[in-house]
Coordinates of C-alpha atoms in Angstrom, one line a residue:
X9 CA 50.4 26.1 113.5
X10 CA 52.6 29.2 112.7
X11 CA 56.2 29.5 114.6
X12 CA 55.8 33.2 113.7
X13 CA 54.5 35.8 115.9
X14 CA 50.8 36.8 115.2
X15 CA 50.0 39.3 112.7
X16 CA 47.2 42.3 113.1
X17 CA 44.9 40.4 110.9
X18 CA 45.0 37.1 112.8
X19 CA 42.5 36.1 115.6
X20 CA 42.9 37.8 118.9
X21 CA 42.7 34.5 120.7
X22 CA 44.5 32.4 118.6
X23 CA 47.8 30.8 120.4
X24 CA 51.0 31.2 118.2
X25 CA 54.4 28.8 119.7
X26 CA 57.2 30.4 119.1
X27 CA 60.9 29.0 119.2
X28 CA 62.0 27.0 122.0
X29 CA 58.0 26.2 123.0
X30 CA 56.2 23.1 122.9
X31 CA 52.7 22.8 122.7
X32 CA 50.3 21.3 125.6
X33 CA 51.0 17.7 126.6
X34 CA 47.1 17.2 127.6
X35 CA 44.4 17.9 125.3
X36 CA 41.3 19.5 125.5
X37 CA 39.5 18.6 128.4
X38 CA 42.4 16.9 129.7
X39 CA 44.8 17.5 133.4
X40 CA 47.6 16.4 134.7
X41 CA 47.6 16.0 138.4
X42 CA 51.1 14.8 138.8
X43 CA 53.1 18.0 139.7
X44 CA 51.0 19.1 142.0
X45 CA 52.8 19.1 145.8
X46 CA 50.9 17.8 148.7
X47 CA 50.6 21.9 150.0
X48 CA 48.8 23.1 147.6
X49 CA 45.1 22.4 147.1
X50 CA 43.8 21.8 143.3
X51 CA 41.1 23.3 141.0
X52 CA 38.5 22.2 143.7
X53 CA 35.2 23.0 140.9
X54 CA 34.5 23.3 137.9
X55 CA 32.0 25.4 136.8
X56 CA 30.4 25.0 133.1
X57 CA 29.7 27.9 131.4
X58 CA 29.4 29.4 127.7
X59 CA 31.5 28.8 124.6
X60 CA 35.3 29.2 124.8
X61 CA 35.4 31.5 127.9
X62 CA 38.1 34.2 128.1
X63 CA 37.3 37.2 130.3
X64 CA 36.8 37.2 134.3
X65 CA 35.5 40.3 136.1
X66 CA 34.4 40.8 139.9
X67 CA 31.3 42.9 140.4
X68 CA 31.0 44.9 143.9
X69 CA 28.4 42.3 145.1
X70 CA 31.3 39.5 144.4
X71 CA 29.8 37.9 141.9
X72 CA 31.7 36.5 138.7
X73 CA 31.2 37.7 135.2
X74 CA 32.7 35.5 132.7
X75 CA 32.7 36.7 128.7
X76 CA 32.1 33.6 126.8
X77 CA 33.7 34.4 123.4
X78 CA 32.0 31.7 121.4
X79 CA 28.7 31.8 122.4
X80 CA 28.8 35.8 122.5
X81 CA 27.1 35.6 126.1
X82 CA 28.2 36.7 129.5
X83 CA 27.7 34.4 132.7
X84 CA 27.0 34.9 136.4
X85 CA 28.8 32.9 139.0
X86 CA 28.4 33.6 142.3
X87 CA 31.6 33.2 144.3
X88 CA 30.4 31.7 147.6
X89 CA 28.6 29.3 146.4
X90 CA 30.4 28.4 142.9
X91 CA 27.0 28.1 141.1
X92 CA 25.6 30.3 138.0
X93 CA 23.7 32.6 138.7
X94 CA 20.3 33.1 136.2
X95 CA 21.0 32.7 132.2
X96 CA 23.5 33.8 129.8
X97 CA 23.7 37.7 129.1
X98 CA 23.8 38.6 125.5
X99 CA 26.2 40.8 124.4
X100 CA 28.1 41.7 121.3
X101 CA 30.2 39.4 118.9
X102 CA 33.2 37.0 120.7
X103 CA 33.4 39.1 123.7
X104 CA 36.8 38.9 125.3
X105 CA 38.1 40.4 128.6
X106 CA 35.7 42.4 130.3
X107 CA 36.0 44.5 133.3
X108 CA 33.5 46.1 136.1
X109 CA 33.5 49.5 136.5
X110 CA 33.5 51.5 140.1
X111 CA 29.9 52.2 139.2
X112 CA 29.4 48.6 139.5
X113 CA 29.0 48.0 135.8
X114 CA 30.3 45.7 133.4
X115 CA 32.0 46.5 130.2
X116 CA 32.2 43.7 127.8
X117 CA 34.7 44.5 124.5
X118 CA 33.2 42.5 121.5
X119 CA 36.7 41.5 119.7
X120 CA 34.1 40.1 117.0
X121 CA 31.6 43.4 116.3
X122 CA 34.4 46.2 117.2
X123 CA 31.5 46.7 120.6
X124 CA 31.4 47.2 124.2
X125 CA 28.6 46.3 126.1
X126 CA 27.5 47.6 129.2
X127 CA 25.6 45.2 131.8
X128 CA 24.1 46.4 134.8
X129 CA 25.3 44.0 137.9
X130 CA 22.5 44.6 140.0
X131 CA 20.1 43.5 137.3
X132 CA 22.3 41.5 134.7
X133 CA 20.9 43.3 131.7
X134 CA 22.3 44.9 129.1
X135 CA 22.0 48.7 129.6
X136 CA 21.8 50.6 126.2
X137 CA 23.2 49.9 122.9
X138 CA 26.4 48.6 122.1
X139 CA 29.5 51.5 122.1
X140 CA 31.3 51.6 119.0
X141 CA 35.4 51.0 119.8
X142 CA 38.1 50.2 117.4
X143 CA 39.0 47.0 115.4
X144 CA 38.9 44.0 117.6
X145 CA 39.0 45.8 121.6
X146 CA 40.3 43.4 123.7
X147 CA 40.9 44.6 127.3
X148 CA 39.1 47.4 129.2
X149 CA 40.4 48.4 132.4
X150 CA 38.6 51.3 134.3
X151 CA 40.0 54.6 136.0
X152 CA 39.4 56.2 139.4
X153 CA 37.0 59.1 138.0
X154 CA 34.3 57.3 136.0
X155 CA 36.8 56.1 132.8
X156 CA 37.5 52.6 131.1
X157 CA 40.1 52.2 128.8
X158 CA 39.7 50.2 126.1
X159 CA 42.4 48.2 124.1
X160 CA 42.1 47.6 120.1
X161 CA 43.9 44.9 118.8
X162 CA 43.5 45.7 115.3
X163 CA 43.9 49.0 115.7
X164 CA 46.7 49.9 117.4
X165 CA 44.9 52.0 119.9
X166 CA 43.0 52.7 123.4
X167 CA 39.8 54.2 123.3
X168 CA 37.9 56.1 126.2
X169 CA 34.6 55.6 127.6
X170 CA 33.0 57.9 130.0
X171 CA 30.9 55.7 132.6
X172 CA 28.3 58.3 133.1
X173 CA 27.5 58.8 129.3
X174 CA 28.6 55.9 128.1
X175 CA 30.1 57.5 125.5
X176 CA 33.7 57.6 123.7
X177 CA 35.7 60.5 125.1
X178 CA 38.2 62.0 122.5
X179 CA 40.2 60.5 120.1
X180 CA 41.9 56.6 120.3
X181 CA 45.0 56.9 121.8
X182 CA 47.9 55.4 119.8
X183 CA 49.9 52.9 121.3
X184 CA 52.2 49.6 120.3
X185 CA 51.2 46.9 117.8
X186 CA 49.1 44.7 118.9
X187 CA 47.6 46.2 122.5
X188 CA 45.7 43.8 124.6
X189 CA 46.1 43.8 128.3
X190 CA 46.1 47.1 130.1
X191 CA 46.0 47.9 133.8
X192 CA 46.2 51.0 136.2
X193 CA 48.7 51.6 138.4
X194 CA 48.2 53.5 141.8
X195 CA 49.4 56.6 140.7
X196 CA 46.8 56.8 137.5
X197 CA 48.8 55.8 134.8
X198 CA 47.9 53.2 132.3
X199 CA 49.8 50.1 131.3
X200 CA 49.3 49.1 127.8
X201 CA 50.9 45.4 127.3
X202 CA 51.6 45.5 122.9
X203 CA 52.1 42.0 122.0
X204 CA 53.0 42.8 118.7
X205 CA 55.9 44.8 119.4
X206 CA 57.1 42.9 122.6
X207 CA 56.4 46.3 124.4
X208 CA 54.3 47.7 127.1
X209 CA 53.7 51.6 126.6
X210 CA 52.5 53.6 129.7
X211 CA 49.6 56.4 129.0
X212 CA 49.3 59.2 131.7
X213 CA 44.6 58.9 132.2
X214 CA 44.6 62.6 133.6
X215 CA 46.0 63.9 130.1
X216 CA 45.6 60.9 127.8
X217 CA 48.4 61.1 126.4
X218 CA 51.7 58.7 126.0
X219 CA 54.4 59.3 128.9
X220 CA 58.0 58.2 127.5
X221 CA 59.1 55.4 125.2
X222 CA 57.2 52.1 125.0
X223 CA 59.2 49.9 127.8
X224 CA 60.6 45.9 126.0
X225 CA 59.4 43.5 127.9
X226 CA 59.5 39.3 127.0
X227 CA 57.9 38.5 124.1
X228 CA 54.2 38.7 123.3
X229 CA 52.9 40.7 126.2
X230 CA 49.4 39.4 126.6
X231 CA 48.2 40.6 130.0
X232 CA 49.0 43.0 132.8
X233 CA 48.4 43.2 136.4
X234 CA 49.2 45.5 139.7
X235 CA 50.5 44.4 142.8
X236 CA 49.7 45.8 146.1
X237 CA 53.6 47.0 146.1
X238 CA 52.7 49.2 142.9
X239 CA 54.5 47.2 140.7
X240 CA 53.1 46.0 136.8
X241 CA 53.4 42.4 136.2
X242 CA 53.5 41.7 132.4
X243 CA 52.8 38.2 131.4
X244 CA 54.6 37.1 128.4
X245 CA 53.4 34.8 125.7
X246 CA 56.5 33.8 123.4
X247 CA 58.9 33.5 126.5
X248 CA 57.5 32.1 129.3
X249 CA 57.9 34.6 131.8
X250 CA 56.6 37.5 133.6
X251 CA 58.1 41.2 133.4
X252 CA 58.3 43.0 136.7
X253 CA 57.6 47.1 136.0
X254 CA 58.4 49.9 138.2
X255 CA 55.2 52.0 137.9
X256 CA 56.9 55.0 139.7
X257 CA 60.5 54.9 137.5
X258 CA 58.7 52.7 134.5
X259 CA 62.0 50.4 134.3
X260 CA 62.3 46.9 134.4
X261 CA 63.3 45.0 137.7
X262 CA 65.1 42.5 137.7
X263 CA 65.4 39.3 135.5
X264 CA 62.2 38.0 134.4
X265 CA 60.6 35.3 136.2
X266 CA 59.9 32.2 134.5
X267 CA 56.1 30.2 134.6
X268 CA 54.5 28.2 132.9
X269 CA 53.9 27.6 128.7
X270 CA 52.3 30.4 127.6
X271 CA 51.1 32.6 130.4
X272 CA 48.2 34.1 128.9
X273 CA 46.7 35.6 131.8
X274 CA 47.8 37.0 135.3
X275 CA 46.0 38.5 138.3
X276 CA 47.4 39.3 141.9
X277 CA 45.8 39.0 145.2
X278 CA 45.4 41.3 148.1
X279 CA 47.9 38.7 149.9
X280 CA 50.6 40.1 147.0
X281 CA 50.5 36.4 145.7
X282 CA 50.2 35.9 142.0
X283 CA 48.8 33.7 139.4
X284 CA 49.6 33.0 135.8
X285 CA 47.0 30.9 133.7
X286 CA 49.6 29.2 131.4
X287 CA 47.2 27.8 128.5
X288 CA 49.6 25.3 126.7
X289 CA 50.1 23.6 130.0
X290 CA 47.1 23.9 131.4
X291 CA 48.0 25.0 134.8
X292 CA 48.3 28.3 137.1
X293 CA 51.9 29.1 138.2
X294 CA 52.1 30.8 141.6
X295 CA 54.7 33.4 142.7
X296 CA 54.9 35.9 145.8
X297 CA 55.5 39.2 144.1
X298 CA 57.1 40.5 147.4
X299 CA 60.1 38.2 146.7
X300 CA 59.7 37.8 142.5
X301 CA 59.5 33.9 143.3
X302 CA 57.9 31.0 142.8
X303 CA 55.6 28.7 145.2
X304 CA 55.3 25.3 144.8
X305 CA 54.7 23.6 141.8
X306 CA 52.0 24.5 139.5
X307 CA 48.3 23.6 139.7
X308 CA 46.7 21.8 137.3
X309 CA 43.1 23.3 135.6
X310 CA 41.2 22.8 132.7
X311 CA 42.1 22.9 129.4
X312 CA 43.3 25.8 127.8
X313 CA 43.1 28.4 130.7
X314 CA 43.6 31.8 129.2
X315 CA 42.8 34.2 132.1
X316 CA 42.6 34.2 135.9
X317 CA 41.5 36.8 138.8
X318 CA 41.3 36.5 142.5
X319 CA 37.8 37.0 144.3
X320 CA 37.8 39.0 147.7
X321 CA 37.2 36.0 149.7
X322 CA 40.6 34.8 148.1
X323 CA 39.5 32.4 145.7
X324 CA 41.1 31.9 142.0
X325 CA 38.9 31.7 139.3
X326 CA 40.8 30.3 136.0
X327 CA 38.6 30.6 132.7
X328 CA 39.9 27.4 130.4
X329 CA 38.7 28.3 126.8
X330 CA 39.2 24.4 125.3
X331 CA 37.2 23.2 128.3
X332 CA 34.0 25.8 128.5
X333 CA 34.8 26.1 132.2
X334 CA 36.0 27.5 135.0
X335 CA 38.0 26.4 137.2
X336 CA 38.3 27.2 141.3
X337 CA 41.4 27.3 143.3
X338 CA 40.7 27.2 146.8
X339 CA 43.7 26.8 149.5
X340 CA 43.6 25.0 152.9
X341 CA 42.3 27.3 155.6
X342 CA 44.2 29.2 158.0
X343 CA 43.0 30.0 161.6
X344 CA 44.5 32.5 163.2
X345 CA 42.1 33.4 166.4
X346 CA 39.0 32.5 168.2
X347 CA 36.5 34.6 170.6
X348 CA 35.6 33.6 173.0
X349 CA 37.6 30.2 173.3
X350 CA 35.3 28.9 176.4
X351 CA 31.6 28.8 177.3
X352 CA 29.2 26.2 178.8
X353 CA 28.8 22.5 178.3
X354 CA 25.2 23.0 177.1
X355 CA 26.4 24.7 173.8
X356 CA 25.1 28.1 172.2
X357 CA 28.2 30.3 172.7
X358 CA 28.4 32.3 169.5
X359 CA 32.5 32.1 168.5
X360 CA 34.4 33.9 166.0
X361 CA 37.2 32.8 164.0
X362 CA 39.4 34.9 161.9
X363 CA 41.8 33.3 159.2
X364 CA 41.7 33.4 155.4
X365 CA 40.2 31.2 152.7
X366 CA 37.2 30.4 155.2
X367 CA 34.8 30.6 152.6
X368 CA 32.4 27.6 152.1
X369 CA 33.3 26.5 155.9
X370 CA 31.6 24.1 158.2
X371 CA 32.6 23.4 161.5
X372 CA 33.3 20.9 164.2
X373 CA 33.9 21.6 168.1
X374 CA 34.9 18.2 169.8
X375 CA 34.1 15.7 166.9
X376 CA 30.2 17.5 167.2
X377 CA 29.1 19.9 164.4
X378 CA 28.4 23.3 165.2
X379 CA 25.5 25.7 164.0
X380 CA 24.6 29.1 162.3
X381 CA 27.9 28.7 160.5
X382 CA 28.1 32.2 158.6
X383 CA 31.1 33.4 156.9
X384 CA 32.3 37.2 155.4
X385 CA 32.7 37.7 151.6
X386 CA 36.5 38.1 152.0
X387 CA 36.7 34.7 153.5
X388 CA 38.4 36.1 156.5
X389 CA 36.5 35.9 159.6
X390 CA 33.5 33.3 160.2
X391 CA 30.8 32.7 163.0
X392 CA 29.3 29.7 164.5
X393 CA 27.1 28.2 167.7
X394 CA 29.0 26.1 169.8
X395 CA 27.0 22.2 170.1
X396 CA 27.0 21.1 173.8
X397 CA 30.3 18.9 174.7
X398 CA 32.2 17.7 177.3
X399 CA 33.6 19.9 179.8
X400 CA 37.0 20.2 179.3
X401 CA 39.6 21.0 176.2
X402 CA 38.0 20.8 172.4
X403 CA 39.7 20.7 169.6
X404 CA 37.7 23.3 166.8
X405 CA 38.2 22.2 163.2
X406 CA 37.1 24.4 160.3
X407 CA 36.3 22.1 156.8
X408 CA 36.0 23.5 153.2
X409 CA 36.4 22.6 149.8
X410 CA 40.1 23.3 149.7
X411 CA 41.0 21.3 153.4
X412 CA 40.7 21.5 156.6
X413 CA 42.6 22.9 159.8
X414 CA 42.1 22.6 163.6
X415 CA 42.5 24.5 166.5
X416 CA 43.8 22.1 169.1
X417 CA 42.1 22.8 172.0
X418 CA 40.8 25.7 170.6
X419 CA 37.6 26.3 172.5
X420 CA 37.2 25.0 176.4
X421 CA 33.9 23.6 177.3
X422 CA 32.9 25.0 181.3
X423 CA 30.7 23.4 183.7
X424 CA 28.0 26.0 184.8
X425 CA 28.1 27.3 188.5
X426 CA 24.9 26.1 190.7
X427 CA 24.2 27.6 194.1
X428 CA 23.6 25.5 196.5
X429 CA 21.5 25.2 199.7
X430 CA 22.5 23.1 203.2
X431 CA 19.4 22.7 205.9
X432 CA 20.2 21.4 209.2
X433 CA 17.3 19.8 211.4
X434 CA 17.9 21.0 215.0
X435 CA 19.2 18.2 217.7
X436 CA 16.1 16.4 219.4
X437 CA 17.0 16.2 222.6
X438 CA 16.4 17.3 226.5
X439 CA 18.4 19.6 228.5
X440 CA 18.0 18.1 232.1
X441 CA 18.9 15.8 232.2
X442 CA 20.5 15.2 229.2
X443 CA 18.9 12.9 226.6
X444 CA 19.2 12.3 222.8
X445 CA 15.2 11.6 221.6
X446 CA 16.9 11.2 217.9
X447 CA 20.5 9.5 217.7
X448 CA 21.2 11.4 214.2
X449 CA 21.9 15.1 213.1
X450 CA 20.8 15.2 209.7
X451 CA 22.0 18.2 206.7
X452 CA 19.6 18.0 203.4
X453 CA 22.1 19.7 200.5
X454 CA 19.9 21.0 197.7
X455 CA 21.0 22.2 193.9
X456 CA 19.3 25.4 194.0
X457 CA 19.6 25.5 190.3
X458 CA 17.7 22.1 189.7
X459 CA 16.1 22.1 192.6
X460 CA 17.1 18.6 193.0
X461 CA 19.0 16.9 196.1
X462 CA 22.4 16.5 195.6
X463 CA 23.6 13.0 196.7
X464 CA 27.1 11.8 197.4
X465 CA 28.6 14.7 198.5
X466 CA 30.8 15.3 202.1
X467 CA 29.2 17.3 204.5
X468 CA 31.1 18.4 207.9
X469 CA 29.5 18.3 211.1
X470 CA 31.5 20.6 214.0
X471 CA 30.2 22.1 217.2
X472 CA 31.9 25.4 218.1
X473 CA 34.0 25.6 215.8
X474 CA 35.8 22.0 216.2
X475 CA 35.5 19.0 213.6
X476 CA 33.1 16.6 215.0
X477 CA 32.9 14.5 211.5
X478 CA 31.9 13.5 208.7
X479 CA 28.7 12.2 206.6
X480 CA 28.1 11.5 202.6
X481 CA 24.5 12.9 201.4
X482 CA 22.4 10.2 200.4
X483 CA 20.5 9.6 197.1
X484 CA 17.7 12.2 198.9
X485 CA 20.8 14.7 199.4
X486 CA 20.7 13.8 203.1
X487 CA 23.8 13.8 205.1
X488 CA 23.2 11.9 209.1
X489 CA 25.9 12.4 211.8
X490 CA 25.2 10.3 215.2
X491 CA 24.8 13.1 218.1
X492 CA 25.0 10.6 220.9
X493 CA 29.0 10.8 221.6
X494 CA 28.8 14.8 221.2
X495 CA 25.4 15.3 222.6
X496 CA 27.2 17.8 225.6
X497 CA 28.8 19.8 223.5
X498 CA 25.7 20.6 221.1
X499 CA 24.2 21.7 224.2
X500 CA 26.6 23.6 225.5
X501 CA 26.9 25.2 222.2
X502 CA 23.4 25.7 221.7
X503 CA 23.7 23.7 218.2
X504 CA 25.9 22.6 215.6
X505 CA 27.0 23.6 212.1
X506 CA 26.9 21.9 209.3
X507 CA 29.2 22.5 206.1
X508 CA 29.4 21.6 202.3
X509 CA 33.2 22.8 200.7
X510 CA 31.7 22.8 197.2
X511 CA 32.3 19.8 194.7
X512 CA 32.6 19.7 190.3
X513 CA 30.3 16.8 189.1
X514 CA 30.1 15.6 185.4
X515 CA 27.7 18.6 184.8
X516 CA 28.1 21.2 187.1
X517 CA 30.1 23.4 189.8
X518 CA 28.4 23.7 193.1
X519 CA 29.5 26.2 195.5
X520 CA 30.0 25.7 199.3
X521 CA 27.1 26.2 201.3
X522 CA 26.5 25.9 205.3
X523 CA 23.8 25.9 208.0
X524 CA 22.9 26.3 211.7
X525 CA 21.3 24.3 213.6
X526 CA 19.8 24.9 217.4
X527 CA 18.9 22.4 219.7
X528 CA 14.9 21.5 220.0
X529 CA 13.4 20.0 223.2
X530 CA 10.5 18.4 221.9

């Protein structure tokens, strides 16, 4: 293998070490798990797909479109479920890195047939014939306004679709040697990564034209990426590193930040947190771009990963060109809230969770698994029916292929509230002269829900307001009280009352209830 850097005429995606790098310790197909740290979750799947993939594009409908450079195909993946979707799209000769347009299509550069292709994500099918770029276009990035840019590596140039037509818009625009990655910043302007010349030149889209001197960067730019903060990322072959770009001053800031060997690819989330796909070590370094550092240790892939992009639901998606796969990086859940947090014992309280990485999530309230689990496309926010539990504290745990967290005591199981009814039989007994026909007052508590008696319950007996006693409801919910000791006051109060407080049983709350009774000569 050449220690030089690459020449024009040599393959696009052929890897080059310069001085001071070593090649991959695993070959193809291999990884090394070792490095990982216990906090960060691996490549959880690996998807098979075409010949030596390169490219990664998200459609609008969140769906995966990988360029497969060997087998001159394009494939489907969709991103919840990590399965392809239909068969291979044709396109042109080794297609590279593709990107989807606002309009929701894809634009595939053929590196091999000097080609874009244009598929239709809402069909996956090639829409018209193949648009005629410069030699060997490598990167198209598109443009608020219905523009992609196209990168040609041979060339020397960026060429300009119009997404309505389809068709090349004005001349190529020259840039460094070597142009292959190329992102837009916030305020419009193009960033041209040259990896021939070590350079990144900036191109202003309203005017098409070249703003400034081309900005030196690490060596071998490959790809480029924008932060939320506004800020280019330039991944750099030959050294190892990534190049931080001010998109507003176009300077450099700060002192590179070292990855892994050979980052060919980068992407960064809407979380700001960035990924390298580092193809001679076959792994993805992390790094928060609002601090320039990085996180943990690097995750191991497939072999050969040469590009990476973040899905909305959070997900990294790491295209490993040795391996004909891609690989999936899913992190441990995070749970933040949950709506309501209480319902009934019997179960079917809908519940909301909000947290990221969610996608893929099943859940469990109280050891029991819940129902109806449904979960956004950004991974953010899922729903689910409670199962019936116990009343009392339940700990909610949400499970997916990246790990697992729990909500201790996230979600409180109630006892429903039943009504209840007391009946009190009137005293048997005659007035003059006195005499009890019945020795017993007796109180009948009744769930008014179930309609069922309620046994073992304390009902009070008191006559005029003053505590006679006490008597436990039997398994017919009936309470008896002997009248013979308190027969004269009964009759000089013309009846008793009788008195449930309320109780909580294993299944249910029941409110007080109370009763009169007269007194009945029969």
């Amino acid at each position: 293998m050449s220690t030089s850097v690459q020449s024009p005429l040599q393959e696009l995606l052929a890897t080059a070490l310069l001085p001071g790098q070593v090649p991959s310790a695993a070959g193809a197909g291999e990884m090394s798990r070792a490095a990982a740290p216990a906090h960060l979750f691996l490549a959880v799947t690996s998807i098979p797909v075409g010949n030596n993939p390169v490219g990664l594009a998200i459609a609008p409908s969140s769906d995966l479109y990988v360029a497969n450079s060997g087998s001159a195909n394009v494939s489907a993946i969709n991103t919840t479920t990590d399965t392809v979707i239909g068969g291979p799209i044709g396109v042109g000769g080794t297609p590279v890195w593709l990107t989807v347009a606002p309009n929701g299509n894809a634009y595939v550069p053929n590196s091999g047939s000097n080609t874009v292709s244009v598929i239709d994500t809402t069909t996956n099918t090639v829409i018209g014939a193949p648009i005629a770029v410069g030699n060997q276009p490598a990167v198209v990035a598109a443009v608020p306004g219905g523009r992609v840019y196209v990168t040609n590596f041979a060339a020397n140039t960026v060429t300009v679709i119009d997404t309505t037509t389809n068709t090349v818009v004005g001349a190529p625009i020259a840039v460094g040697a070597q142009p292959v990655g190329i992102a837009v910043a916030p305020n419009g302007n193009a960033y041209v990564t040259n990896r021939g010349s070590n350079t990144v030149t900036v191109i202003n889209t309203a005017t098409n034209t070249v703003i400034g001197a081309p900005i030196p960067v690490g060596a071998q730019p490959n790809f480029v990426a924008i932060a939320p903060n506004g800020n280019a990322y330039v991944a750099n072959i030959g050294s190892n590193t990534v190049t931080v770009i001010n998109t507003i001053s176009n300077t450099v800031v700060g002192a590179p930040i070292a990855v892994g060997n050979q980052p060919w690819g980068i992407a960064v989330g809407a979380d700001g947190m960035a990924y390298t796909s580092n193809r001679a070590a076959n792994n993805v370094t992390v790094f928060d771009t609002a601090t320039n550092t990085v996180v943990g240790a690097p995750i191991p892939v497939g072999a050969g990963p040469i590009a990476v992009t973040v899905a909305p639901n959070n997900k990294v998606y790491v295209s490993n060109i040795n391996g004909n796969n891609v690989s999936v990086i899913q992190f441990d859940p995070t749970l933040t809230s949950i709506v309501p947090n209480q319902g009934p014992i019997a179960g079917g309280t809908m519940v909301t969770i909000t947290g990221t990485n969610l996608t893929g999530a099943s859940v469990d309230v109280g050891g029991n698994p819940a129902t109806g689990v449904t979960v956004n496309a950004t991974g953010t926010q899922l729903t689910f029916v409670t199962p019936p539990g116990a009343a009392g504290p339940a700990d909610v745990t949400v499970t997916t292929p990246g790990g697992s967290a729990t909500l201790v005591g996230g979600f409180t199981y109630l006892l429903p509230v039943h009504a209840t009814t007391l009946t009190a039989t009137p005293a048997l007994s005659k007035l003059f002269p006195p005499h009890v026909y019945f020795p017993f007052l007796t109180a009948t508590l009744t769930d008014q829900a179930t309609g069922l008696p309620v046994p073992g319950q304390t009902i009070v007996f008191s006559v005029g307001g003053n505590l006679m006693g006490t008597a436990v409801t039997d398994a017919q919910g009936v309470a008896r009280f002997n009248e013979t000791v308190i027969l004269v006051y009964i009759l000089a109060n013309g009846g008793y009352d009788a008195s449930f407080a309320g109780a909580t049983t294993p299944t249910a709350i029941l409110s007080p209830s109370s009763a009169h009774a007269g007194v009945v000569e029969p």
